[in-house]
Amino acid sequence: MTLTSHSKDIELEFSGAQHEIAVIRLSRPAKRNALNDKLILSLRNVFENLPSSVRAAVVHGEGKHFCAGLDLGELQERDAGQGMHHSRMWHAALECVQHGPVPVIAALHGAVVGGGLELASACHIRVADESTFYALPEGSRGIFVGGGGSVRIPKLVGVARMTDMMLTGRVYDAQDGERAGFAQYLVPEGQALAKALELATRVAQNAPLTNYALMHALPRIAEQPADQGFFTESLMAAIAQSAPEAKQRVQAFLAGKASKVTKS
Ligand SMILES: COc1cc(/C=C/C(=O)SCCNC(=O)CCNC(=O)[C@H](O)C(C)(C)COP(=O)(O)OP(=O)(O)OC[C@H]2O[C@@H](n3cnc4c(N)ncnc43)[C@H](O)[C@@H]2OP(=O)(O)O)ccc1O
């Protein structure tokens, strides 16, 4: 991997034969990767400036935990106006993650709490190791989610689960978290990053247009009335199949030069 240190609290590396995978590390381990303003701005900056050669990204955390959520020290200094500004800043950063140029895979371990869970929920795939736990301690801190969590987290696990977590402080361990829908993959402790990189390698081999359609069109289609959804889908299908890259890929399969679908 090639290391390009981006800022003190975020590190950016490139992996893969063509450096096609961006590996983004939250790097504030002494504060459990708590999200201070600097880290949030750097995260946004990294996603806004990914080189066009990048086809997939992985986000992970240094040290014992993925992310301890919002930096509670900085929160103490804000009034309501600054709080509104901060929440909008965090929204903007997570919009860059969810609606950026490439699919993003979160490699989770340890605490994935508060804003850390908001970050994970903005990613497209989540891989967790056995040490992972999920919580929304906002209720007990007297605050509220501020990064789009009330929109994204219910889409993963449902409104009832999120309500229960915020009201009671319930913590989900790795197994219950996977069953609930926080993560799609559960791996042994210490292996989340390796699994996320393996998945990113596969994701990066897809046609970029298909990945883009999936990331951007699918969530919208899912929320449209069926007749509109079918129409949007047909448009995406028509554009994708007429692209030269699709023709080449299908031709390669028909000529016996592309891999078959196999059970993994
Ligand atoms: C309102 O508008 C918002 C809100 C938001 C998002 C809100 C949230 O994210 S609320 C959730 C905030 N997070 C927490 O309540 C978690 C607090 N941390 C812990 O419970 C634990 O630290 C742990 C994550 C489980 C890890 O435990 P452990 O490994 O034992 O480490 P510690 O010894 O506890 O901590 C080491 C060191 O880190 C500091 N620290 C930990 N978490 C935070 C934090 N969230 N903020 C600041 N500092 C933290 C801890 O104090 C220790 O520091 P020392 O100096 O004592 O070493 C979004 C946007 C909006 O606008």
CSV table of C-alpha atoms and ligand atoms in Angstrom, one decimal:
chain,number,residue,atom,x,y,z
A,1,MET,CA,0.0,0.0,0.0
A,2,THR,CA,1.2,3.6,-0.7
A,3,LEU,CA,0.7,5.9,2.2
A,4,THR,CA,-0.4,9.5,1.6
A,5,SER,CA,-0.9,11.0,5.0
A,6,HIS,CA,-3.8,13.4,4.5
A,7,SER,CA,-4.0,15.2,7.9
A,8,LYS,CA,-2.9,14.3,11.4
A,9,ASP,CA,-6.2,12.5,12.1
A,10,ILE,CA,-7.0,11.0,8.7
A,11,GLU,CA,-4.7,8.8,6.7
A,12,LEU,CA,-5.2,7.9,3.1
A,13,GLU,CA,-3.5,5.0,1.4
A,14,PHE,CA,-3.9,3.3,-1.9
A,15,SER,CA,-4.1,-0.4,-2.4
A,16,GLY,CA,-4.5,-2.7,-5.5
A,17,ALA,CA,-2.4,-3.2,-8.6
A,18,GLN,CA,-3.5,0.2,-10.1
A,19,HIS,CA,-4.0,1.9,-6.7
A,20,GLU,CA,-7.7,1.6,-7.4
A,21,ILE,CA,-8.7,1.2,-3.8
A,22,ALA,CA,-8.5,4.1,-1.4
A,23,VAL,CA,-8.0,3.1,2.3
A,24,ILE,CA,-9.1,5.8,4.7
A,25,ARG,CA,-8.1,5.4,8.3
A,26,LEU,CA,-9.5,7.4,11.2
A,27,SER,CA,-6.4,8.1,13.1
A,28,ARG,CA,-7.0,9.5,16.6
A,29,PRO,CA,-6.6,6.4,18.6
A,30,ALA,CA,-5.9,8.2,21.9
A,31,LYS,CA,-9.4,9.7,21.7
A,32,ARG,CA,-10.9,6.5,20.2
A,33,ASN,CA,-11.2,8.2,16.8
A,34,ALA,CA,-13.8,10.7,18.3
A,35,LEU,CA,-15.0,13.0,15.5
A,36,ASN,CA,-13.6,16.5,16.1
A,37,ASP,CA,-14.3,19.3,13.5
A,38,LYS,CA,-10.8,18.8,12.0
A,39,LEU,CA,-11.4,15.1,11.4
A,40,ILE,CA,-14.9,15.7,9.9
A,41,LEU,CA,-13.5,18.3,7.5
A,42,SER,CA,-10.6,16.1,6.5
A,43,LEU,CA,-12.9,13.2,5.9
A,44,ARG,CA,-15.0,15.3,3.5
A,45,ASN,CA,-11.9,16.6,1.8
A,46,VAL,CA,-10.6,13.1,1.2
A,47,PHE,CA,-13.8,11.9,-0.4
A,48,GLU,CA,-14.2,15.1,-2.5
A,49,ASN,CA,-10.7,14.7,-3.9
A,50,LEU,CA,-10.3,11.0,-4.6
A,51,PRO,CA,-8.3,10.5,-7.8
A,52,SER,CA,-10.5,9.3,-10.7
A,53,SER,CA,-8.4,6.1,-10.8
A,54,VAL,CA,-10.0,5.0,-7.5
A,55,ARG,CA,-12.9,2.4,-7.9
A,56,ALA,CA,-13.7,1.6,-4.3
A,57,ALA,CA,-12.9,2.8,-0.8
A,58,VAL,CA,-12.5,1.3,2.6
A,59,VAL,CA,-12.9,3.2,5.9
A,60,HIS,CA,-11.5,1.9,9.1
A,61,GLY,CA,-10.3,3.1,12.5
A,62,GLU,CA,-6.9,2.9,14.1
A,63,GLY,CA,-6.5,1.4,17.6
A,64,LYS,CA,-9.0,-0.4,19.8
A,65,HIS,CA,-12.2,1.0,18.2
A,66,PHE,CA,-13.7,2.1,14.9
A,67,CYS,CA,-15.1,5.4,16.3
A,68,ALA,CA,-16.4,6.7,19.6
A,69,GLY,CA,-18.7,9.2,18.0
A,70,LEU,CA,-18.8,13.0,18.2
A,71,ASP,CA,-15.9,14.6,20.1
A,72,LEU,CA,-17.8,15.5,23.3
A,73,GLY,CA,-15.1,18.0,24.4
A,74,GLU,CA,-15.8,20.2,21.4
A,75,LEU,CA,-19.6,19.8,21.8
A,76,GLN,CA,-19.3,21.5,25.2
A,77,GLU,CA,-18.3,24.8,23.6
A,78,ARG,CA,-21.2,25.1,21.1
A,79,ASP,CA,-24.4,27.2,21.4
A,80,ALA,CA,-27.6,26.2,19.3
A,81,GLY,CA,-26.5,28.2,16.2
A,82,GLN,CA,-23.1,26.6,16.2
A,83,GLY,CA,-24.8,23.2,16.8
A,84,MET,CA,-26.9,23.7,13.7
A,85,HIS,CA,-23.9,24.6,11.7
A,86,HIS,CA,-22.0,21.6,13.0
A,87,SER,CA,-24.7,19.2,12.2
A,88,ARG,CA,-24.9,20.6,8.6
A,89,MET,CA,-21.1,20.2,8.3
A,90,TRP,CA,-21.4,16.5,9.5
A,91,HIS,CA,-24.3,16.0,7.0
A,92,ALA,CA,-22.2,17.4,4.2
A,93,ALA,CA,-19.3,15.1,5.0
A,94,LEU,CA,-21.4,12.0,5.2
A,95,GLU,CA,-23.2,13.0,1.9
A,96,CYS,CA,-19.7,12.9,0.3
A,97,VAL,CA,-19.2,9.4,1.7
A,98,GLN,CA,-22.7,8.0,0.6
A,99,HIS,CA,-23.0,10.0,-2.6
A,100,GLY,CA,-19.4,10.2,-3.6
A,101,PRO,CA,-17.8,8.7,-6.7
A,102,VAL,CA,-17.2,5.2,-5.4
A,103,PRO,CA,-18.7,2.4,-3.3
A,104,VAL,CA,-17.4,2.6,0.3
A,105,ILE,CA,-16.9,-0.4,2.6
A,106,ALA,CA,-16.7,0.1,6.4
A,107,ALA,CA,-14.3,-2.2,8.3
A,108,LEU,CA,-15.7,-2.2,11.8
A,109,HIS,CA,-14.2,-3.2,15.1
A,110,GLY,CA,-14.7,-2.3,18.8
A,111,ALA,CA,-17.0,0.7,19.4
A,112,VAL,CA,-19.2,1.9,16.6
A,113,VAL,CA,-21.2,4.4,18.5
A,114,GLY,CA,-23.1,7.6,18.0
A,115,GLY,CA,-21.5,9.5,15.1
A,116,GLY,CA,-19.4,6.4,14.4
A,117,LEU,CA,-22.5,4.5,13.6
A,118,GLU,CA,-23.7,7.4,11.5
A,119,LEU,CA,-20.5,7.2,9.5
A,120,ALA,CA,-20.8,3.4,9.2
A,121,SER,CA,-24.4,3.7,8.0
A,122,ALA,CA,-23.4,6.2,5.2
A,123,CYS,CA,-21.1,3.5,3.8
A,124,HIS,CA,-22.4,1.0,1.2
A,125,ILE,CA,-21.2,-2.3,2.8
A,126,ARG,CA,-20.3,-2.9,6.4
A,127,VAL,CA,-17.9,-5.7,7.6
A,128,ALA,CA,-17.6,-6.2,11.3
A,129,ASP,CA,-15.3,-8.3,13.4
A,130,GLU,CA,-16.3,-10.2,16.6
A,131,SER,CA,-15.1,-7.3,18.8
A,132,THR,CA,-17.6,-4.8,17.3
A,133,PHE,CA,-20.5,-3.3,19.3
A,134,TYR,CA,-23.1,-0.7,18.3
A,135,ALA,CA,-24.8,1.9,20.4
A,136,LEU,CA,-26.5,5.3,20.2
A,137,PRO,CA,-25.6,6.9,23.6
A,138,GLU,CA,-27.0,10.3,22.5
A,139,GLY,CA,-30.1,9.8,24.8
A,140,SER,CA,-28.0,9.5,27.9
A,141,ARG,CA,-25.8,12.4,26.9
A,142,GLY,CA,-28.8,14.6,26.4
A,143,ILE,CA,-28.1,15.2,22.7
A,144,PHE,CA,-29.4,13.8,19.4
A,145,VAL,CA,-27.9,12.3,16.3
A,146,GLY,CA,-26.6,15.0,14.0
A,147,GLY,CA,-25.1,13.4,10.9
A,148,GLY,CA,-28.2,12.0,9.2
A,149,GLY,CA,-28.5,9.0,11.5
A,150,SER,CA,-32.2,9.4,12.0
A,151,VAL,CA,-32.6,9.0,8.2
A,152,ARG,CA,-30.0,6.3,7.5
A,153,ILE,CA,-30.0,4.1,10.6
A,154,PRO,CA,-33.7,3.2,10.4
A,155,LYS,CA,-33.2,2.1,6.8
A,156,LEU,CA,-30.6,-0.4,8.1
A,157,VAL,CA,-32.3,-1.7,11.2
A,158,GLY,CA,-35.8,-0.1,11.4
A,159,VAL,CA,-37.3,2.8,13.4
A,160,ALA,CA,-38.3,0.5,16.4
A,161,ARG,CA,-34.7,-0.6,17.0
A,162,MET,CA,-33.2,2.8,16.7
A,163,THR,CA,-35.9,4.2,19.1
A,164,ASP,CA,-35.1,1.5,21.6
A,165,MET,CA,-31.3,2.1,21.3
A,166,MET,CA,-31.7,5.8,21.9
A,167,LEU,CA,-34.2,5.5,24.7
A,168,THR,CA,-32.7,2.7,26.6
A,169,GLY,CA,-29.0,2.9,25.7
A,170,ARG,CA,-29.2,-0.7,24.4
A,171,VAL,CA,-25.8,-2.0,23.1
A,172,TYR,CA,-25.7,-4.6,20.3
A,173,ASP,CA,-22.8,-7.0,20.2
A,174,ALA,CA,-21.3,-8.2,17.0
A,175,GLN,CA,-23.6,-11.2,16.5
A,176,ASP,CA,-26.8,-9.4,17.4
A,177,GLY,CA,-25.7,-6.5,15.3
A,178,GLU,CA,-25.2,-8.6,12.3
A,179,ARG,CA,-28.6,-10.2,12.8
A,180,ALA,CA,-30.2,-6.8,13.2
A,181,GLY,CA,-28.7,-5.6,10.0
A,182,PHE,CA,-25.9,-3.3,11.1
A,183,ALA,CA,-23.3,-5.3,9.2
A,184,GLN,CA,-23.6,-7.7,6.2
A,185,TYR,CA,-20.4,-9.6,7.1
A,186,LEU,CA,-19.2,-10.9,10.4
A,187,VAL,CA,-15.5,-12.1,10.6
A,188,PRO,CA,-13.2,-13.2,13.4
A,189,GLU,CA,-11.5,-10.5,15.5
A,190,GLY,CA,-8.8,-8.6,13.7
A,191,GLN,CA,-10.0,-9.6,10.2
A,192,ALA,CA,-12.4,-6.9,9.2
A,193,LEU,CA,-9.9,-4.8,7.3
A,194,ALA,CA,-8.6,-7.8,5.3
A,195,LYS,CA,-12.2,-8.8,4.4
A,196,ALA,CA,-13.1,-5.3,3.5
A,197,LEU,CA,-10.1,-5.1,1.2
A,198,GLU,CA,-11.0,-8.4,-0.4
A,199,LEU,CA,-14.5,-7.1,-1.1
A,200,ALA,CA,-13.2,-3.8,-2.3
A,201,THR,CA,-11.0,-5.6,-4.8
A,202,ARG,CA,-14.1,-7.4,-6.2
A,203,VAL,CA,-16.2,-4.1,-6.2
A,204,ALA,CA,-13.4,-2.3,-8.1
A,205,GLN,CA,-13.6,-4.9,-10.9
A,206,ASN,CA,-17.2,-4.0,-11.7
A,207,ALA,CA,-18.0,-1.5,-14.5
A,208,PRO,CA,-17.9,1.9,-12.8
A,209,LEU,CA,-21.2,2.8,-14.4
A,210,THR,CA,-23.0,-0.2,-12.8
A,211,ASN,CA,-21.5,0.7,-9.4
A,212,TYR,CA,-22.6,4.3,-9.9
A,213,ALA,CA,-26.1,3.3,-10.8
A,214,LEU,CA,-26.4,1.0,-7.8
A,215,MET,CA,-25.1,3.6,-5.3
A,216,HIS,CA,-27.1,6.5,-6.7
A,217,ALA,CA,-30.2,5.1,-8.5
A,218,LEU,CA,-31.1,2.1,-6.2
A,219,PRO,CA,-31.8,4.1,-3.0
A,220,ARG,CA,-34.0,6.5,-5.0
A,221,ILE,CA,-35.8,3.7,-6.9
A,222,ALA,CA,-36.5,2.0,-3.6
A,223,GLU,CA,-38.3,5.1,-2.4
A,224,GLN,CA,-40.3,5.8,-5.6
A,225,PRO,CA,-43.8,4.6,-6.4
A,226,ALA,CA,-43.5,1.3,-8.3
A,227,ASP,CA,-44.4,2.7,-11.7
A,228,GLN,CA,-41.8,5.5,-11.4
A,229,GLY,CA,-39.2,3.0,-10.0
A,230,PHE,CA,-39.8,0.6,-13.0
A,231,PHE,CA,-39.2,3.5,-15.4
A,232,THR,CA,-36.0,4.7,-13.7
A,233,GLU,CA,-34.8,1.1,-13.6
A,234,SER,CA,-35.5,0.7,-17.4
A,235,LEU,CA,-33.6,3.9,-18.1
A,236,MET,CA,-30.6,2.7,-16.1
A,237,ALA,CA,-30.7,-0.7,-17.8
A,238,ALA,CA,-30.8,0.9,-21.2
A,239,ILE,CA,-27.9,3.2,-20.5
A,240,ALA,CA,-25.8,0.5,-18.9
A,241,GLN,CA,-26.3,-2.1,-21.6
A,242,SER,CA,-25.5,0.2,-24.4
A,243,ALA,CA,-22.2,1.3,-22.9
A,244,PRO,CA,-19.1,-0.1,-24.8
A,245,GLU,CA,-17.8,-1.6,-21.5
A,246,ALA,CA,-20.9,-3.7,-21.1
A,247,LYS,CA,-20.6,-5.0,-24.7
A,248,GLN,CA,-17.0,-6.0,-24.1
A,249,ARG,CA,-17.7,-7.7,-20.8
A,250,VAL,CA,-20.7,-9.7,-22.1
A,251,GLN,CA,-18.7,-10.6,-25.3
A,252,ALA,CA,-15.9,-11.9,-23.0
A,253,PHE,CA,-18.3,-14.2,-21.2
A,254,LEU,CA,-19.9,-15.4,-24.4
A,255,ALA,CA,-16.4,-16.2,-25.8
A,256,GLY,CA,-15.6,-18.2,-22.6
A,257,LYS,CA,-13.1,-15.6,-21.5
A,258,ALA,CA,-14.8,-14.3,-18.3
A,259,SER,CA,-15.5,-16.0,-15.0
A,260,LYS,CA,-18.7,-18.0,-14.4
A,261,VAL,CA,-20.8,-17.4,-11.3
A,262,THR,CA,-19.6,-19.8,-8.6
A,263,LYS,CA,-20.5,-20.5,-5.0
A,264,SER,CA,-17.8,-19.0,-2.8
B,1,LIG,C1,-25.6,17.0,18.9
B,1,LIG,O1,-25.2,17.2,17.6
B,1,LIG,C2,-24.5,16.2,17.0
B,1,LIG,C3,-24.3,15.0,17.5
B,1,LIG,C4,-23.6,14.0,16.8
B,1,LIG,C5,-23.2,12.8,17.3
B,1,LIG,C6,-23.4,12.5,18.6
B,1,LIG,C7,-22.7,11.3,19.2
B,1,LIG,O2,-21.8,10.7,18.6
B,1,LIG,S1,-23.1,11.0,20.8
B,1,LIG,C8,-22.0,9.7,21.3
B,1,LIG,C9,-20.8,10.2,21.9
B,1,LIG,N1,-19.9,9.1,22.2
B,1,LIG,C10,-20.0,8.5,23.4
B,1,LIG,O3,-20.8,8.8,24.3
B,1,LIG,C11,-18.9,7.4,23.6
B,1,LIG,C12,-18.0,7.8,24.8
B,1,LIG,N2,-16.9,6.9,24.9
B,1,LIG,C13,-16.9,5.7,25.4
B,1,LIG,O4,-18.0,5.3,25.9
B,1,LIG,C14,-15.6,5.0,25.6
B,1,LIG,O5,-14.6,5.9,25.5
B,1,LIG,C15,-15.4,3.9,24.5
B,1,LIG,C16,-15.7,4.4,23.1
B,1,LIG,C17,-16.4,2.7,24.7
B,1,LIG,C18,-14.0,3.4,24.5
B,1,LIG,O6,-13.7,2.9,25.8
B,1,LIG,P1,-12.1,2.8,26.2
B,1,LIG,O7,-11.4,2.0,25.2
B,1,LIG,O8,-12.1,2.2,27.6
B,1,LIG,O9,-11.5,4.2,26.2
B,1,LIG,P2,-11.6,5.4,27.2
B,1,LIG,O10,-10.6,5.2,28.3
B,1,LIG,O11,-13.0,5.6,27.7
B,1,LIG,O12,-11.3,6.7,26.3
B,1,LIG,C19,-9.9,7.0,26.0
B,1,LIG,C20,-9.8,8.5,25.8
B,1,LIG,O13,-10.7,8.9,24.7
B,1,LIG,C21,-11.6,9.9,25.2
B,1,LIG,N3,-12.9,9.7,24.5
B,1,LIG,C22,-13.6,8.6,24.2
B,1,LIG,N4,-14.7,8.9,23.6
B,1,LIG,C23,-14.7,10.2,23.4
B,1,LIG,C24,-15.7,11.1,22.7
B,1,LIG,N5,-16.8,10.7,22.1
B,1,LIG,N6,-15.4,12.4,22.7
B,1,LIG,C25,-14.2,12.9,23.3
B,1,LIG,N7,-13.3,12.1,23.9
B,1,LIG,C26,-13.6,10.8,23.9
B,1,LIG,C27,-11.7,9.6,26.7
B,1,LIG,O14,-12.2,10.7,27.3
B,1,LIG,C28,-10.3,9.3,27.0
B,1,LIG,O15,-9.6,10.5,27.0
B,1,LIG,P3,-8.4,10.7,28.1
B,1,LIG,O16,-7.9,12.1,27.8
B,1,LIG,O17,-9.0,10.6,29.4
B,1,LIG,O18,-7.4,9.6,27.8
B,1,LIG,C29,-23.0,14.5,15.5
B,1,LIG,C30,-23.2,15.8,15.0
B,1,LIG,C31,-23.9,16.7,15.7
B,1,LIG,O19,-24.0,18.0,15.3
